[in-house]
Short mmCIF file of C-alpha atoms in Angstrom, two decimals:
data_model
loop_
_atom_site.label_atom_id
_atom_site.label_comp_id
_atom_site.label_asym_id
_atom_site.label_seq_id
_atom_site.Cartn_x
_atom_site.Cartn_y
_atom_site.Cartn_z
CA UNK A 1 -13.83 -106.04 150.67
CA UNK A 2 -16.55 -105.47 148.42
CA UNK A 3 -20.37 -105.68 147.81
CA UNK A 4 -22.23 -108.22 145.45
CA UNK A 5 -25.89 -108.24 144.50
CA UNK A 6 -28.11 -111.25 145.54
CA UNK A 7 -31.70 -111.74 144.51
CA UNK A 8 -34.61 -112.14 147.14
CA UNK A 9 -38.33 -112.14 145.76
CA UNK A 10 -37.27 -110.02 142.58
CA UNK A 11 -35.91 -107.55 143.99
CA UNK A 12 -31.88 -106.99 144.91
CA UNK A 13 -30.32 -106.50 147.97
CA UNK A 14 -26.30 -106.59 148.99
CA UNK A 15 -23.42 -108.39 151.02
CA UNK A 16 -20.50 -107.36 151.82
CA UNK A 17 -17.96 -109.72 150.79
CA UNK A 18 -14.62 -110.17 152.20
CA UNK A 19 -12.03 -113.61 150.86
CA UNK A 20 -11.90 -115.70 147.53
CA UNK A 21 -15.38 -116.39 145.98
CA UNK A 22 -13.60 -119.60 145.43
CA UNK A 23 -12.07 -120.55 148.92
CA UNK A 24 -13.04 -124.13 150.17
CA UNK A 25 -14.60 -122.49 153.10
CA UNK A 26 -17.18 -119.71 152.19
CA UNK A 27 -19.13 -118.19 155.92
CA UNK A 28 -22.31 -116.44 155.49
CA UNK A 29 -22.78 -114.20 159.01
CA UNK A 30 -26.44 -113.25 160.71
CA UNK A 31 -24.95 -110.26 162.18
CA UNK A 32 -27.06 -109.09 165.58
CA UNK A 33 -30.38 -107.27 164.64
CA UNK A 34 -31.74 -103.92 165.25
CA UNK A 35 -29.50 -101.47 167.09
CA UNK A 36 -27.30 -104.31 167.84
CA UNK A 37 -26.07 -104.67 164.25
CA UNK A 38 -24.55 -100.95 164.27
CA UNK A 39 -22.92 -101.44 167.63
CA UNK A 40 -20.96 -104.71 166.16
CA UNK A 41 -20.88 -104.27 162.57
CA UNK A 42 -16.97 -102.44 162.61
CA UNK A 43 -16.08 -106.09 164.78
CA UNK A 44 -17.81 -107.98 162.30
CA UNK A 45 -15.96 -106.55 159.11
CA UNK A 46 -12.37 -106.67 161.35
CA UNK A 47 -13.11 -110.09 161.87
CA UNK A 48 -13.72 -110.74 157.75
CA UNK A 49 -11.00 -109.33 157.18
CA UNK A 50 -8.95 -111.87 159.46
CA UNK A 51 -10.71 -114.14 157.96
CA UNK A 52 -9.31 -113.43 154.30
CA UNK A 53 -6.12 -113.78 155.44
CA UNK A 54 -6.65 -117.18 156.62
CA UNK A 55 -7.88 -118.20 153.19
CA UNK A 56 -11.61 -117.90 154.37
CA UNK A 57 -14.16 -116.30 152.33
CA UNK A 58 -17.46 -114.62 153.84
CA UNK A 59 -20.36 -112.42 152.92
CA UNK A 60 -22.29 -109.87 155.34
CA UNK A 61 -25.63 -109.84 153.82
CA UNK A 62 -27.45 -107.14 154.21
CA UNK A 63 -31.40 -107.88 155.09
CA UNK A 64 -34.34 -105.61 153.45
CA UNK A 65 -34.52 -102.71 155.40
CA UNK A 66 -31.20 -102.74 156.82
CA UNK A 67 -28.02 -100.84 155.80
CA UNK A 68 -27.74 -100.28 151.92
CA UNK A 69 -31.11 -101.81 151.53
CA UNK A 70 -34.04 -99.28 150.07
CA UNK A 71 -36.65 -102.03 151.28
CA UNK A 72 -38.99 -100.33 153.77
CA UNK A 73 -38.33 -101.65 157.23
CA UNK A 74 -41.91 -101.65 158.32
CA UNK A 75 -42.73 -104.45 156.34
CA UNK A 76 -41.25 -106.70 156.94
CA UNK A 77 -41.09 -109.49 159.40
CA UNK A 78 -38.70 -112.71 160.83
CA UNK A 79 -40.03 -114.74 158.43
CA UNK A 80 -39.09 -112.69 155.57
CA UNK A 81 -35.46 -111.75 156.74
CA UNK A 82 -34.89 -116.06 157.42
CA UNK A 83 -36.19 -116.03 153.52
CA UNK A 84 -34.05 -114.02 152.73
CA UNK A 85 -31.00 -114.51 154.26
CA UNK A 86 -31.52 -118.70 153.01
CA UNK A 87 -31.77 -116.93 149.64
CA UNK A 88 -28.29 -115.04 149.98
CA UNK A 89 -26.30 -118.32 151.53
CA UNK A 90 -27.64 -119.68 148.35
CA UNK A 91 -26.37 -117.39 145.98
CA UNK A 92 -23.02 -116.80 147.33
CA UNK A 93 -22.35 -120.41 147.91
CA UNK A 94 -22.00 -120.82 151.87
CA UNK A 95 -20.74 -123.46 153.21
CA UNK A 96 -21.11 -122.49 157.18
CA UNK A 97 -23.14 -120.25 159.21
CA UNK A 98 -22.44 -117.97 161.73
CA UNK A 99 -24.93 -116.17 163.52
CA UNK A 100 -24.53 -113.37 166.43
CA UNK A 101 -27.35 -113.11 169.06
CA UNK A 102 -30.54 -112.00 167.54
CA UNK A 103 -28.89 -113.26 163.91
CA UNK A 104 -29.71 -116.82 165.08
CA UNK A 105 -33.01 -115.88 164.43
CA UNK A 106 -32.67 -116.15 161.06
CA UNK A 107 -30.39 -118.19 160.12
CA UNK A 108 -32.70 -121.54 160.33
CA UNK A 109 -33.67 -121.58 156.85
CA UNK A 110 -30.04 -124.05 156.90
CA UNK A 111 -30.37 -126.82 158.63
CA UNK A 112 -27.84 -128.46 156.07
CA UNK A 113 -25.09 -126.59 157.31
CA UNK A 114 -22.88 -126.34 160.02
CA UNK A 115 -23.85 -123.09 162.53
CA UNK A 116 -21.90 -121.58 164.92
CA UNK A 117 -24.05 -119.34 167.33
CA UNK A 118 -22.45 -116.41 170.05
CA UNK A 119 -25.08 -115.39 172.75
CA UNK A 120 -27.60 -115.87 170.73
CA UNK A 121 -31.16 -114.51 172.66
CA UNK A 122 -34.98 -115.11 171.85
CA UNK A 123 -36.83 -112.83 169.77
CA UNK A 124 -38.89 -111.90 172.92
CA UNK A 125 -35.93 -111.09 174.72
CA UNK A 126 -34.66 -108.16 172.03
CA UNK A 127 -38.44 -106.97 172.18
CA UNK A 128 -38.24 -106.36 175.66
CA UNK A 129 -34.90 -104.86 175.61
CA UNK A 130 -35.66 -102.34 172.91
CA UNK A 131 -39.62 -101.41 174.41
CA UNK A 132 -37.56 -100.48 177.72
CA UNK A 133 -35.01 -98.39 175.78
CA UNK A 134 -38.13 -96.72 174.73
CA UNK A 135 -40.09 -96.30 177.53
CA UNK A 136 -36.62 -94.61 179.05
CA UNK A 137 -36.38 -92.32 176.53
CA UNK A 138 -39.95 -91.30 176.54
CA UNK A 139 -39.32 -90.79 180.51
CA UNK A 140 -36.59 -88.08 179.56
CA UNK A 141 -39.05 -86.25 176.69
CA UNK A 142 -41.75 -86.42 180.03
CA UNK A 143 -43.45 -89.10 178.38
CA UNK A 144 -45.19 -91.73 181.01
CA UNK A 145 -45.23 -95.18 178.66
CA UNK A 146 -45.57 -98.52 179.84
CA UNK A 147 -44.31 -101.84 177.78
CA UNK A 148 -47.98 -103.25 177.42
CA UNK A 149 -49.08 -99.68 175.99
CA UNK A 150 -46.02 -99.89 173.62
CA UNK A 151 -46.71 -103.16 172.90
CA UNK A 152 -50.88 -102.39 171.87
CA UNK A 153 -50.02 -99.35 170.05
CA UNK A 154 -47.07 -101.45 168.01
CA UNK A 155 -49.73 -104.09 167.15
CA UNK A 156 -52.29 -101.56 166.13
CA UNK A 157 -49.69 -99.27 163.75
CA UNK A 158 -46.08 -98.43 163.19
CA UNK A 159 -43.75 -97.92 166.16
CA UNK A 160 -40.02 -97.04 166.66
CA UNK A 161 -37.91 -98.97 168.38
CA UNK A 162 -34.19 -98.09 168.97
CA UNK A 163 -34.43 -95.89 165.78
CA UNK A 164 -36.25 -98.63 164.21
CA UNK A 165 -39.51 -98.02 162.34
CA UNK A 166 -41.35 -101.37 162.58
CA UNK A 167 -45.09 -102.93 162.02
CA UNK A 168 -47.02 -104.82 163.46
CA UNK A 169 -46.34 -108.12 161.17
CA UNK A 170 -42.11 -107.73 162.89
CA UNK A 171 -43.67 -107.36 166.45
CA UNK A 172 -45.90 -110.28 166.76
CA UNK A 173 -42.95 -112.34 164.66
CA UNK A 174 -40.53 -111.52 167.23
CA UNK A 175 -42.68 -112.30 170.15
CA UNK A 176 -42.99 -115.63 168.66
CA UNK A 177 -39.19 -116.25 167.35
CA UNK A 178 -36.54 -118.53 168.75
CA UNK A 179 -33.34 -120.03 167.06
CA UNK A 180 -33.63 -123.63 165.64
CA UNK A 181 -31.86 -126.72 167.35
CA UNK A 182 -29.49 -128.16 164.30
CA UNK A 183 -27.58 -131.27 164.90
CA UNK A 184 -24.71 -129.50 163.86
CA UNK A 185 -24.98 -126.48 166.43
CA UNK A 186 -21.87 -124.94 168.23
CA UNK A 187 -22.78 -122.62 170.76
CA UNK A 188 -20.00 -119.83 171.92
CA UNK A 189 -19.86 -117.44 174.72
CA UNK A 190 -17.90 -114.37 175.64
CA UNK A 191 -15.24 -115.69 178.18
CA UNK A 192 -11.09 -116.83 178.82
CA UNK A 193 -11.86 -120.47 178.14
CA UNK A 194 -10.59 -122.39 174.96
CA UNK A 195 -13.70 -122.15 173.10
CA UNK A 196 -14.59 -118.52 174.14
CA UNK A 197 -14.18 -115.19 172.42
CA UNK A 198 -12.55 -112.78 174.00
CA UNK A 199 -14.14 -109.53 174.11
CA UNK A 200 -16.91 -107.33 175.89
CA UNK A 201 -20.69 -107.60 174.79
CA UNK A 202 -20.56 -104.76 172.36
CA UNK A 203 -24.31 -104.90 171.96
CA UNK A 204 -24.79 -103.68 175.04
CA UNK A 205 -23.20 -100.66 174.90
CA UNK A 206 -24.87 -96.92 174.15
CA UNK A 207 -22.68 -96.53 171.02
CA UNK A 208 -20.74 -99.02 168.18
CA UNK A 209 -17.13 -99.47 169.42
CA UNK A 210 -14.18 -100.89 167.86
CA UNK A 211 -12.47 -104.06 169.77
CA UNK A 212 -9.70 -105.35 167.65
CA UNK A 213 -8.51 -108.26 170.02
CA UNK A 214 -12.35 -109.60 169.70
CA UNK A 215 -12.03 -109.69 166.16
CA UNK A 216 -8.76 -111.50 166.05
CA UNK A 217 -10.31 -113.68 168.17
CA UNK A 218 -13.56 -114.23 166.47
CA UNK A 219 -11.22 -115.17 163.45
CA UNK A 220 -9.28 -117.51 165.20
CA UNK A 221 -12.55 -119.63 166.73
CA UNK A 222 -14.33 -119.22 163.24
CA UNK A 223 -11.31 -120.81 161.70
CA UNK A 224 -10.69 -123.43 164.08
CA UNK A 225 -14.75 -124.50 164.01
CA UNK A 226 -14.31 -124.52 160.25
CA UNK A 227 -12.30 -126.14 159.45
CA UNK A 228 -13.42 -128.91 162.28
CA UNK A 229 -16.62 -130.06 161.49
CA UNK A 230 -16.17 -131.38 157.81
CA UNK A 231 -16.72 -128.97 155.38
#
């Protein structure tokens, strides 16, 4: 494992890197967004790891504002983060795309490539998720909030979300933001069947959790889709 530099409007940002620069099959990964990265990003670097040993190469960007980033999180928006993460497939020579719920989001800057999706959810649908997380924790403090007051106030200034300092350019983007229909799209779920990954919706939970069988098997379906569909 390691981290490499890409470029993105001047400025640098990282990925983490796991496999052969030079494999024949090089997967660039949308991890989840928000709070749901950090509950899945252990799984994620398991499953590069697997991934290595099978010969596969992949990168982990990180997006500006997120992880080793010094990009201020309040400005940016979707748009930006598909930018950039179209800039960093790029630059480290992807050949495939993997995205994770809300990383479907902004991933479709590659219509080129193949993409393999797990739950992935609308933009709306993690705004919701992470205004009620708020208004439940305001409830505790003895704060009385509603999701359209959140909402207004978000649009007017800064708010924080799920530890998340974000402006109003991010909120109105993610209203707005669904993933793009490629024609070549695999769609997985969490389940038993062949095509499934086994494995609990780690997102969900209240803290990040390790699940090594759901990595092994996240390895095995990214390796079997792989090397299936031509590249």
């Amino acid at each position: 494992m390691r981290h490499i530099p890409y470029v993105y409007n001047g400025a640098y940002e990282f990925c983490l890197m796991a496999g052969d620069a030079n494999a024949a099959r090089r997967i660039i990964i949308a991890a989840p967004l928000f709070d749901e990265m950090n509950r899945m990003r252990r799984v994620l670097v398991s499953t590069m790891r697997l991934l290595a040993l099978r010969g596969i190469a992949s990168c982990l960007p990180d997006l500006p504002g997120c992880n080793e980033s010094v990009a201020d999180l309040a400005v940016q928006d979707v748009d930006i983060w598909r930018s950039t993460f179209s800039a960093a497939a790029a630059q480290t020579g992807a050949t495939h795309v993997v995205s994770i719920r809300g990383g479907a989001l902004i991933s479709d800057g590659l219509g080129d490539l193949p993409h393999w999706r797990l739950a992935p959810v609308k933009g709306a649908s993690l705004l919701k998720t992470m205004l009620r997380t708020r208004i439940a924790s305001d409830k505790e403090a003895g704060i009385i909030n509603s999701m359209d007051a959140l909402l207004a106030s978000g649009l007017d200034a800064r708010i924080e979300l799920a530890g998340n300092r974000m402006g109003p350019a991010m909120l109105i983007s993610l209203q707005n933001a669904e993933a793009a229909d490629w024609p070549q799209l695999t769609i997985a779920a969490l389940g038993e069947g062949d095509d499934d990954v086994t494995g609990s919706a780690l997102w969900m939970r209240a803290e990040p959790q390790d699940d090594p069988a759901m990595a092994a098997s996240l390895a095995e379906q990214l390796d079997r889709w792989s090397a299936a569909c031509g590249k």
